[in-house]
Amino acid sequence: MSGITFSYKIDGGDFVNAGKASSEIKRTLKQLNVAQKTIKRVVVSLYEAEVNIVAHAHRGEINVLINAEEISITLKDEGPGIESVEQAMEVGYSTASPSVVSMGFGAGMGLPNMKKNSDYLNVESKVGVGTTVTIKVALVG
Amino acid sequence: MTAEKLIDLISGNLLNVANTNTQILASVVASDLMSDVLTLENEPDILVTGLANTQCIRTAEMADIPFVIIAKGKKVSQQIIDLAHEGDIYLISTHLSIFKCCGLLYTHGIKDTF
Ligand SMILES: Nc1ncnc2c1ncn2[C@@H]1O[C@H](COP(=O)(O)OP(=O)(O)O)[C@@H](O)[C@H]1O
Ligand SMILES: [Mg+2]
Protein backbone atom coordinates (compact mmCIF):
# COMPACT_ATOMS: atom_id res chain seq x y z
CA MET A 1 0.00 0.00 0.00
CA SER A 2 1.25 3.49 -0.80
CA GLY A 3 1.62 6.16 1.83
CA ILE A 4 3.23 9.48 2.60
CA THR A 5 6.96 9.90 3.07
CA PHE A 6 9.14 12.45 4.83
CA SER A 7 12.89 12.92 4.80
CA TYR A 8 15.15 14.92 7.12
CA LYS A 9 18.87 15.58 7.29
CA ILE A 10 20.45 15.69 10.76
CA ASP A 11 23.80 17.22 11.74
CA GLY A 12 25.87 15.70 14.52
CA GLY A 13 26.25 18.06 17.46
CA ASP A 14 23.36 20.29 16.40
CA PHE A 15 21.40 20.32 19.65
CA VAL A 16 19.51 23.47 18.70
CA ASN A 17 17.63 21.69 15.92
CA ALA A 18 17.39 18.26 17.56
CA GLY A 19 13.73 17.32 17.71
CA LYS A 20 12.62 19.24 14.63
CA ALA A 21 11.85 16.07 12.68
CA SER A 22 9.99 14.57 15.64
CA SER A 23 7.97 17.77 16.00
CA GLU A 24 6.94 17.75 12.32
CA ILE A 25 5.98 14.07 12.44
CA LYS A 26 3.90 14.75 15.54
CA ARG A 27 2.00 17.49 13.73
CA THR A 28 1.37 15.19 10.76
CA LEU A 29 0.09 12.30 12.90
CA LYS A 30 -2.24 14.71 14.73
CA GLN A 31 -3.66 15.88 11.39
CA LEU A 32 -4.21 12.23 10.47
CA ASN A 33 -6.22 11.81 13.72
CA VAL A 34 -3.96 9.11 15.13
CA ALA A 35 -4.68 8.36 18.83
CA GLN A 36 -2.75 10.49 21.35
CA LYS A 37 -1.02 7.54 23.06
CA THR A 38 0.09 6.13 19.71
CA ILE A 39 1.47 9.50 18.61
CA LYS A 40 3.35 9.75 21.90
CA ARG A 41 4.92 6.29 21.43
CA VAL A 42 6.06 7.25 17.92
CA VAL A 43 7.46 10.67 18.75
CA VAL A 44 9.16 9.63 22.00
CA SER A 45 10.97 6.85 20.10
CA LEU A 46 11.80 9.05 17.13
CA TYR A 47 13.00 11.89 19.34
CA GLU A 48 15.39 9.68 21.36
CA ALA A 49 16.70 8.22 18.06
CA GLU A 50 17.09 11.70 16.57
CA VAL A 51 18.98 12.84 19.68
CA ASN A 52 21.25 9.80 19.32
CA ILE A 53 22.38 10.96 15.87
CA VAL A 54 23.02 14.47 17.22
CA ALA A 55 24.75 13.12 20.34
CA HIS A 56 26.79 10.25 18.92
CA ALA A 57 27.15 10.50 15.12
CA HIS A 58 28.54 12.90 12.50
CA ARG A 59 25.48 13.22 10.29
CA GLY A 60 22.41 11.26 9.38
CA GLU A 61 19.20 10.99 7.48
CA ILE A 62 15.72 10.15 8.72
CA ASN A 63 13.17 8.60 6.38
CA VAL A 64 9.58 8.21 7.49
CA LEU A 65 6.82 6.25 5.75
CA ILE A 66 3.25 6.53 6.98
CA ASN A 67 0.52 4.33 5.57
CA ALA A 68 -2.85 3.16 6.86
CA GLU A 69 -1.35 0.32 8.93
CA GLU A 70 1.87 1.65 10.39
CA ILE A 71 4.55 4.26 10.61
CA SER A 72 7.99 3.03 9.64
CA ILE A 73 11.05 5.13 10.42
CA THR A 74 14.66 4.57 9.32
CA LEU A 75 17.48 6.61 10.84
CA LYS A 76 20.75 6.06 9.03
CA ASP A 77 23.89 7.80 10.22
CA GLU A 78 27.56 8.10 9.44
CA GLY A 79 29.47 7.93 12.67
CA PRO A 80 31.50 5.82 15.05
CA GLY A 81 28.99 2.97 15.08
CA ILE A 82 28.25 0.76 18.09
CA GLU A 83 30.62 -2.01 19.16
CA SER A 84 28.02 -4.07 21.01
CA VAL A 85 24.39 -3.34 20.21
CA GLU A 86 23.37 -5.75 22.97
CA GLN A 87 25.28 -3.68 25.53
CA ALA A 88 23.94 -0.41 24.09
CA MET A 89 20.39 -1.70 24.66
CA GLU A 90 21.01 -2.04 28.41
CA VAL A 91 19.57 0.65 30.68
CA GLY A 92 22.40 2.83 31.98
CA TYR A 93 25.00 2.03 29.34
CA SER A 94 26.22 5.29 27.82
CA THR A 95 29.30 6.73 26.17
CA ALA A 96 27.77 10.23 26.01
CA SER A 97 30.01 13.27 26.44
CA PRO A 98 29.47 15.81 29.24
CA SER A 99 27.96 18.22 26.71
CA VAL A 100 25.27 15.64 25.89
CA VAL A 101 24.59 15.16 29.61
CA SER A 102 24.22 18.93 30.00
CA MET A 103 21.40 18.77 27.43
CA GLY A 104 19.43 16.32 29.59
CA PHE A 105 20.44 13.09 27.82
CA GLY A 106 23.27 10.57 28.12
CA ALA A 107 21.85 8.38 30.89
CA GLY A 108 21.70 5.28 28.72
CA MET A 109 17.91 5.32 28.62
CA GLY A 110 17.24 6.16 24.98
CA LEU A 111 17.47 2.79 23.26
CA PRO A 112 15.59 0.89 26.02
CA ASN A 113 12.80 3.48 25.85
CA MET A 114 12.66 3.19 22.05
CA LYS A 115 12.30 -0.57 22.49
CA LYS A 116 9.48 -0.08 25.03
CA ASN A 117 7.53 2.36 22.87
CA SER A 118 7.79 0.68 19.46
CA ASP A 119 6.32 -2.48 17.97
CA TYR A 120 9.57 -3.21 16.13
CA LEU A 121 13.08 -1.91 16.74
CA ASN A 122 16.18 -2.94 14.85
CA VAL A 123 19.69 -1.54 15.31
CA GLU A 124 22.37 -2.36 12.79
CA SER A 125 25.80 -0.90 13.20
CA LYS A 126 29.29 -1.07 11.79
CA VAL A 127 32.13 0.32 13.86
CA GLY A 128 33.77 3.27 12.11
CA VAL A 129 31.03 3.43 9.50
CA GLY A 130 27.66 4.14 11.07
CA THR A 131 24.39 2.98 12.49
CA THR A 132 20.95 2.30 11.05
CA VAL A 133 17.97 2.24 13.38
CA THR A 134 14.55 1.07 12.20
CA ILE A 135 11.44 1.81 14.27
CA LYS A 136 7.91 0.67 13.48
CA VAL A 137 4.69 1.45 15.30
CA ALA A 138 1.32 0.05 14.25
CA LEU A 139 -1.32 2.71 13.67
CA VAL A 140 -4.31 0.39 13.87
CA GLY A 141 -5.69 -2.01 16.48
CA MET B 1 -5.04 25.20 40.31
CA THR B 2 -5.27 27.65 37.46
CA ALA B 3 -2.26 28.93 35.53
CA GLU B 4 -2.69 32.38 37.12
CA LYS B 5 -2.63 30.86 40.61
CA LEU B 6 0.45 28.79 39.76
CA ILE B 7 2.37 31.79 38.43
CA ASP B 8 1.45 33.81 41.51
CA LEU B 9 2.37 30.98 43.89
CA ILE B 10 5.93 30.56 42.56
CA SER B 11 6.47 34.28 41.83
CA GLY B 12 6.87 33.24 38.22
CA ASN B 13 7.12 35.15 34.98
CA LEU B 14 5.01 33.98 32.09
CA LEU B 15 7.36 34.19 29.09
CA ASN B 16 4.86 33.43 26.35
CA VAL B 17 1.16 32.90 25.87
CA ALA B 18 0.35 29.61 24.23
CA ASN B 19 -2.88 29.06 22.32
CA THR B 20 -4.52 26.22 24.09
CA ASN B 21 -4.73 26.32 27.82
CA THR B 22 -7.41 27.19 30.32
CA GLN B 23 -6.91 23.88 32.05
CA ILE B 24 -6.66 23.09 35.74
CA LEU B 25 -3.14 22.02 36.71
CA ALA B 26 -3.00 18.94 38.92
CA SER B 27 0.24 17.01 38.33
CA VAL B 28 3.96 17.63 38.00
CA VAL B 29 7.27 16.01 37.12
CA ALA B 30 10.55 17.60 38.22
CA SER B 31 13.72 16.53 36.41
CA ASP B 32 16.89 17.69 34.70
CA LEU B 33 17.07 14.35 32.89
CA MET B 34 14.96 14.58 29.74
CA SER B 35 15.33 10.85 28.96
CA ASP B 36 13.62 10.19 32.29
CA VAL B 37 10.72 12.53 31.52
CA LEU B 38 10.30 10.65 28.22
CA THR B 39 9.71 7.35 30.06
CA LEU B 40 6.57 8.55 31.87
CA GLU B 41 3.45 6.52 31.09
CA ASN B 42 1.18 9.41 31.99
CA GLU B 43 1.20 13.07 31.09
CA PRO B 44 1.90 15.51 33.91
CA ASP B 45 0.52 19.02 33.49
CA ILE B 46 3.82 20.62 34.50
CA LEU B 47 7.56 19.98 33.98
CA VAL B 48 9.82 21.71 36.51
CA THR B 49 13.44 21.79 35.40
CA GLY B 50 16.73 23.57 35.96
CA LEU B 51 17.69 23.08 32.31
CA ALA B 52 17.28 26.17 30.17
CA ASN B 53 17.73 24.78 26.67
CA THR B 54 15.61 23.96 23.65
CA GLN B 55 15.55 20.26 24.51
CA CYS B 56 13.39 20.77 27.61
CA ILE B 57 10.76 22.34 25.34
CA ARG B 58 11.08 19.53 22.77
CA THR B 59 10.76 16.98 25.57
CA ALA B 60 7.59 18.62 26.88
CA GLU B 61 6.24 18.64 23.34
CA MET B 62 6.90 14.91 22.77
CA ALA B 63 5.66 13.90 26.24
CA ASP B 64 2.47 16.02 25.94
CA ILE B 65 3.30 18.27 28.90
CA PRO B 66 1.64 21.69 28.44
CA PHE B 67 3.51 23.75 31.08
CA VAL B 68 7.27 24.14 31.59
CA ILE B 69 8.73 25.93 34.61
CA ILE B 70 12.42 26.83 34.37
CA ALA B 71 13.64 27.25 37.94
CA LYS B 72 16.71 28.72 39.65
CA GLY B 73 16.43 32.00 37.71
CA LYS B 74 18.16 30.47 34.69
CA LYS B 75 18.32 32.83 31.75
CA VAL B 76 15.84 31.79 29.07
CA SER B 77 16.83 32.71 25.50
CA GLN B 78 14.43 34.07 22.89
CA GLN B 79 15.02 30.88 20.91
CA ILE B 80 13.57 28.81 23.76
CA ILE B 81 10.61 31.18 24.12
CA ASP B 82 9.89 30.99 20.37
CA LEU B 83 10.09 27.20 20.37
CA ALA B 84 7.65 27.00 23.28
CA HIS B 85 5.29 29.27 21.40
CA GLU B 86 5.44 27.08 18.27
CA GLY B 87 4.78 23.98 20.34
CA ASP B 88 1.84 25.53 22.25
CA ILE B 89 3.68 25.18 25.54
CA TYR B 90 3.32 27.66 28.38
CA LEU B 91 6.77 28.71 29.53
CA ILE B 92 7.26 30.14 33.02
CA SER B 93 10.48 31.16 34.73
CA THR B 94 11.02 31.49 38.47
CA HIS B 95 13.97 32.49 40.61
CA LEU B 96 12.97 29.78 43.15
CA SER B 97 15.04 26.63 43.53
CA ILE B 98 13.57 23.38 42.22
CA PHE B 99 13.15 22.24 45.83
CA LYS B 100 11.21 25.31 46.88
CA CYS B 101 9.13 25.40 43.70
CA CYS B 102 8.14 21.75 44.11
CA GLY B 103 7.53 22.24 47.84
CA LEU B 104 5.02 24.98 47.09
CA LEU B 105 3.29 22.88 44.45
CA TYR B 106 3.15 19.92 46.86
CA THR B 107 1.57 21.90 49.67
CA HIS B 108 -1.03 23.24 47.23
CA GLY B 109 -2.24 19.80 46.22
CA ILE B 110 -0.28 19.18 43.01
CA LYS B 111 0.40 15.47 42.58
CA ASP B 112 3.39 13.45 41.41
CA THR B 113 3.42 11.65 38.03
CA PHE B 114 4.48 8.09 37.17
N1 LIG C 1 23.57 6.50 16.42
C1 LIG C 1 24.51 6.08 17.25
N2 LIG C 1 25.83 6.09 16.88
C2 LIG C 1 26.80 5.67 17.72
N3 LIG C 1 26.58 5.19 18.96
C3 LIG C 1 25.29 5.15 19.39
C4 LIG C 1 24.21 5.59 18.59
N4 LIG C 1 23.07 5.40 19.26
C5 LIG C 1 23.42 4.88 20.46
N5 LIG C 1 24.75 4.72 20.53
C6 LIG C 1 25.53 4.13 21.66
O1 LIG C 1 24.62 3.46 22.52
C7 LIG C 1 24.68 4.06 23.82
C8 LIG C 1 23.33 4.00 24.49
O2 LIG C 1 22.38 4.79 23.77
P1 LIG C 1 21.09 5.35 24.54
O3 LIG C 1 20.39 4.21 25.18
O4 LIG C 1 20.31 6.18 23.59
O5 LIG C 1 21.70 6.22 25.70
P2 LIG C 1 22.48 7.63 25.64
O6 LIG C 1 22.28 8.20 24.27
O7 LIG C 1 21.81 8.43 26.70
O8 LIG C 1 23.91 7.34 25.94
C9 LIG C 1 25.22 5.45 23.58
O9 LIG C 1 25.81 6.02 24.72
C10 LIG C 1 26.23 5.18 22.48
O10 LIG C 1 27.40 4.59 23.01
MG1 LIG D 1 20.38 8.33 23.51
Coordinates of C-alpha atoms and ligand atoms in Angstrom, one line a residue:
Chain A
M1 CA 0.0 0.0 0.0
S2 CA 1.3 3.5 -0.8
G3 CA 1.6 6.2 1.8
I4 CA 3.2 9.5 2.6
T5 CA 7.0 9.9 3.1
F6 CA 9.1 12.4 4.8
S7 CA 12.9 12.9 4.8
Y8 CA 15.1 14.9 7.1
K9 CA 18.9 15.6 7.3
I10 CA 20.5 15.7 10.8
D11 CA 23.8 17.2 11.7
G12 CA 25.9 15.7 14.5
G13 CA 26.3 18.1 17.5
D14 CA 23.4 20.3 16.4
F15 CA 21.4 20.3 19.6
V16 CA 19.5 23.5 18.7
N17 CA 17.6 21.7 15.9
A18 CA 17.4 18.3 17.6
G19 CA 13.7 17.3 17.7
K20 CA 12.6 19.2 14.6
A21 CA 11.8 16.1 12.7
S22 CA 10.0 14.6 15.6
S23 CA 8.0 17.8 16.0
E24 CA 6.9 17.7 12.3
I25 CA 6.0 14.1 12.4
K26 CA 3.9 14.8 15.5
R27 CA 2.0 17.5 13.7
T28 CA 1.4 15.2 10.8
L29 CA 0.1 12.3 12.9
K30 CA -2.2 14.7 14.7
Q31 CA -3.7 15.9 11.4
L32 CA -4.2 12.2 10.5
N33 CA -6.2 11.8 13.7
V34 CA -4.0 9.1 15.1
A35 CA -4.7 8.4 18.8
Q36 CA -2.7 10.5 21.4
K37 CA -1.0 7.5 23.1
T38 CA 0.1 6.1 19.7
I39 CA 1.5 9.5 18.6
K40 CA 3.3 9.7 21.9
R41 CA 4.9 6.3 21.4
V42 CA 6.1 7.3 17.9
V43 CA 7.5 10.7 18.7
V44 CA 9.2 9.6 22.0
S45 CA 11.0 6.8 20.1
L46 CA 11.8 9.1 17.1
Y47 CA 13.0 11.9 19.3
E48 CA 15.4 9.7 21.4
A49 CA 16.7 8.2 18.1
E50 CA 17.1 11.7 16.6
V51 CA 19.0 12.8 19.7
N52 CA 21.3 9.8 19.3
I53 CA 22.4 11.0 15.9
V54 CA 23.0 14.5 17.2
A55 CA 24.8 13.1 20.3
H56 CA 26.8 10.2 18.9
A57 CA 27.1 10.5 15.1
H58 CA 28.5 12.9 12.5
R59 CA 25.5 13.2 10.3
G60 CA 22.4 11.3 9.4
E61 CA 19.2 11.0 7.5
I62 CA 15.7 10.1 8.7
N63 CA 13.2 8.6 6.4
V64 CA 9.6 8.2 7.5
L65 CA 6.8 6.2 5.7
I66 CA 3.3 6.5 7.0
N67 CA 0.5 4.3 5.6
A68 CA -2.9 3.2 6.9
E69 CA -1.3 0.3 8.9
E70 CA 1.9 1.7 10.4
I71 CA 4.5 4.3 10.6
S72 CA 8.0 3.0 9.6
I73 CA 11.1 5.1 10.4
T74 CA 14.7 4.6 9.3
L75 CA 17.5 6.6 10.8
K76 CA 20.8 6.1 9.0
D77 CA 23.9 7.8 10.2
E78 CA 27.6 8.1 9.4
G79 CA 29.5 7.9 12.7
P80 CA 31.5 5.8 15.1
G81 CA 29.0 3.0 15.1
I82 CA 28.2 0.8 18.1
E83 CA 30.6 -2.0 19.2
S84 CA 28.0 -4.1 21.0
V85 CA 24.4 -3.3 20.2
E86 CA 23.4 -5.7 23.0
Q87 CA 25.3 -3.7 25.5
A88 CA 23.9 -0.4 24.1
M89 CA 20.4 -1.7 24.7
E90 CA 21.0 -2.0 28.4
V91 CA 19.6 0.7 30.7
G92 CA 22.4 2.8 32.0
Y93 CA 25.0 2.0 29.3
S94 CA 26.2 5.3 27.8
T95 CA 29.3 6.7 26.2
A96 CA 27.8 10.2 26.0
S97 CA 30.0 13.3 26.4
P98 CA 29.5 15.8 29.2
S99 CA 28.0 18.2 26.7
V100 CA 25.3 15.6 25.9
V101 CA 24.6 15.2 29.6
S102 CA 24.2 18.9 30.0
M103 CA 21.4 18.8 27.4
G104 CA 19.4 16.3 29.6
F105 CA 20.4 13.1 27.8
G106 CA 23.3 10.6 28.1
A107 CA 21.9 8.4 30.9
G108 CA 21.7 5.3 28.7
M109 CA 17.9 5.3 28.6
G110 CA 17.2 6.2 25.0
L111 CA 17.5 2.8 23.3
P112 CA 15.6 0.9 26.0
N113 CA 12.8 3.5 25.9
M114 CA 12.7 3.2 22.0
K115 CA 12.3 -0.6 22.5
K116 CA 9.5 -0.1 25.0
N117 CA 7.5 2.4 22.9
S118 CA 7.8 0.7 19.5
D119 CA 6.3 -2.5 18.0
Y120 CA 9.6 -3.2 16.1
L121 CA 13.1 -1.9 16.7
N122 CA 16.2 -2.9 14.8
V123 CA 19.7 -1.5 15.3
E124 CA 22.4 -2.4 12.8
S125 CA 25.8 -0.9 13.2
K126 CA 29.3 -1.1 11.8
V127 CA 32.1 0.3 13.9
G128 CA 33.8 3.3 12.1
V129 CA 31.0 3.4 9.5
G130 CA 27.7 4.1 11.1
T131 CA 24.4 3.0 12.5
T132 CA 21.0 2.3 11.1
V133 CA 18.0 2.2 13.4
T134 CA 14.5 1.1 12.2
I135 CA 11.4 1.8 14.3
K136 CA 7.9 0.7 13.5
V137 CA 4.7 1.5 15.3
A138 CA 1.3 0.0 14.3
L139 CA -1.3 2.7 13.7
V140 CA -4.3 0.4 13.9
G141 CA -5.7 -2.0 16.5
Chain B
M1 CA -5.0 25.2 40.3
T2 CA -5.3 27.7 37.5
A3 CA -2.3 28.9 35.5
E4 CA -2.7 32.4 37.1
K5 CA -2.6 30.9 40.6
L6 CA 0.5 28.8 39.8
I7 CA 2.4 31.8 38.4
D8 CA 1.4 33.8 41.5
L9 CA 2.4 31.0 43.9
I10 CA 5.9 30.6 42.6
S11 CA 6.5 34.3 41.8
G12 CA 6.9 33.2 38.2
N13 CA 7.1 35.2 35.0
L14 CA 5.0 34.0 32.1
L15 CA 7.4 34.2 29.1
N16 CA 4.9 33.4 26.4
V17 CA 1.2 32.9 25.9
A18 CA 0.4 29.6 24.2
N19 CA -2.9 29.1 22.3
T20 CA -4.5 26.2 24.1
N21 CA -4.7 26.3 27.8
T22 CA -7.4 27.2 30.3
Q23 CA -6.9 23.9 32.0
I24 CA -6.7 23.1 35.7
L25 CA -3.1 22.0 36.7
A26 CA -3.0 18.9 38.9
S27 CA 0.2 17.0 38.3
V28 CA 4.0 17.6 38.0
V29 CA 7.3 16.0 37.1
A30 CA 10.6 17.6 38.2
S31 CA 13.7 16.5 36.4
D32 CA 16.9 17.7 34.7
L33 CA 17.1 14.4 32.9
M34 CA 15.0 14.6 29.7
S35 CA 15.3 10.8 29.0
D36 CA 13.6 10.2 32.3
V37 CA 10.7 12.5 31.5
L38 CA 10.3 10.7 28.2
T39 CA 9.7 7.3 30.1
L40 CA 6.6 8.6 31.9
E41 CA 3.4 6.5 31.1
N42 CA 1.2 9.4 32.0
E43 CA 1.2 13.1 31.1
P44 CA 1.9 15.5 33.9
D45 CA 0.5 19.0 33.5
I46 CA 3.8 20.6 34.5
L47 CA 7.6 20.0 34.0
V48 CA 9.8 21.7 36.5
T49 CA 13.4 21.8 35.4
G50 CA 16.7 23.6 36.0
L51 CA 17.7 23.1 32.3
A52 CA 17.3 26.2 30.2
N53 CA 17.7 24.8 26.7
T54 CA 15.6 24.0 23.6
Q55 CA 15.5 20.3 24.5
C56 CA 13.4 20.8 27.6
I57 CA 10.8 22.3 25.3
R58 CA 11.1 19.5 22.8
T59 CA 10.8 17.0 25.6
A60 CA 7.6 18.6 26.9
E61 CA 6.2 18.6 23.3
M62 CA 6.9 14.9 22.8
A63 CA 5.7 13.9 26.2
D64 CA 2.5 16.0 25.9
I65 CA 3.3 18.3 28.9
P66 CA 1.6 21.7 28.4
F67 CA 3.5 23.7 31.1
V68 CA 7.3 24.1 31.6
I69 CA 8.7 25.9 34.6
I70 CA 12.4 26.8 34.4
A71 CA 13.6 27.3 37.9
K72 CA 16.7 28.7 39.6
G73 CA 16.4 32.0 37.7
K74 CA 18.2 30.5 34.7
K75 CA 18.3 32.8 31.7
V76 CA 15.8 31.8 29.1
S77 CA 16.8 32.7 25.5
Q78 CA 14.4 34.1 22.9
Q79 CA 15.0 30.9 20.9
I80 CA 13.6 28.8 23.8
I81 CA 10.6 31.2 24.1
D82 CA 9.9 31.0 20.4
L83 CA 10.1 27.2 20.4
A84 CA 7.6 27.0 23.3
H85 CA 5.3 29.3 21.4
E86 CA 5.4 27.1 18.3
G87 CA 4.8 24.0 20.3
D88 CA 1.8 25.5 22.2
I89 CA 3.7 25.2 25.5
Y90 CA 3.3 27.7 28.4
L91 CA 6.8 28.7 29.5
I92 CA 7.3 30.1 33.0
S93 CA 10.5 31.2 34.7
T94 CA 11.0 31.5 38.5
H95 CA 14.0 32.5 40.6
L96 CA 13.0 29.8 43.1
S97 CA 15.0 26.6 43.5
I98 CA 13.6 23.4 42.2
F99 CA 13.2 22.2 45.8
K100 CA 11.2 25.3 46.9
C101 CA 9.1 25.4 43.7
C102 CA 8.1 21.7 44.1
G103 CA 7.5 22.2 47.8
L104 CA 5.0 25.0 47.1
L105 CA 3.3 22.9 44.5
Y106 CA 3.2 19.9 46.9
T107 CA 1.6 21.9 49.7
H108 CA -1.0 23.2 47.2
G109 CA -2.2 19.8 46.2
I110 CA -0.3 19.2 43.0
K111 CA 0.4 15.5 42.6
D112 CA 3.4 13.4 41.4
T113 CA 3.4 11.7 38.0
F114 CA 4.5 8.1 37.2
Ligands
LIG1 N1 23.6 6.5 16.4 C1 24.5 6.1 17.3 N2 25.8 6.1 16.9 C2 26.8 5.7 17.7 N3 26.6 5.2 19.0 C3 25.3 5.1 19.4 C4 24.2 5.6 18.6 N4 23.1 5.4 19.3 C5 23.4 4.9 20.5 N5 24.8 4.7 20.5 C6 25.5 4.1 21.7 O1 24.6 3.5 22.5 C7 24.7 4.1 23.8 C8 23.3 4.0 24.5 O2 22.4 4.8 23.8 P1 21.1 5.3 24.5 O3 20.4 4.2 25.2 O4 20.3 6.2 23.6 O5 21.7 6.2 25.7 P2 22.5 7.6 25.6 O6 22.3 8.2 24.3 O7 21.8 8.4 26.7 O8 23.9 7.3 25.9 C9 25.2 5.5 23.6 O9 25.8 6.0 24.7 C10 26.2 5.2 22.5 O10 27.4 4.6 23.0
MG2 MG 20.4 8.3 23.5

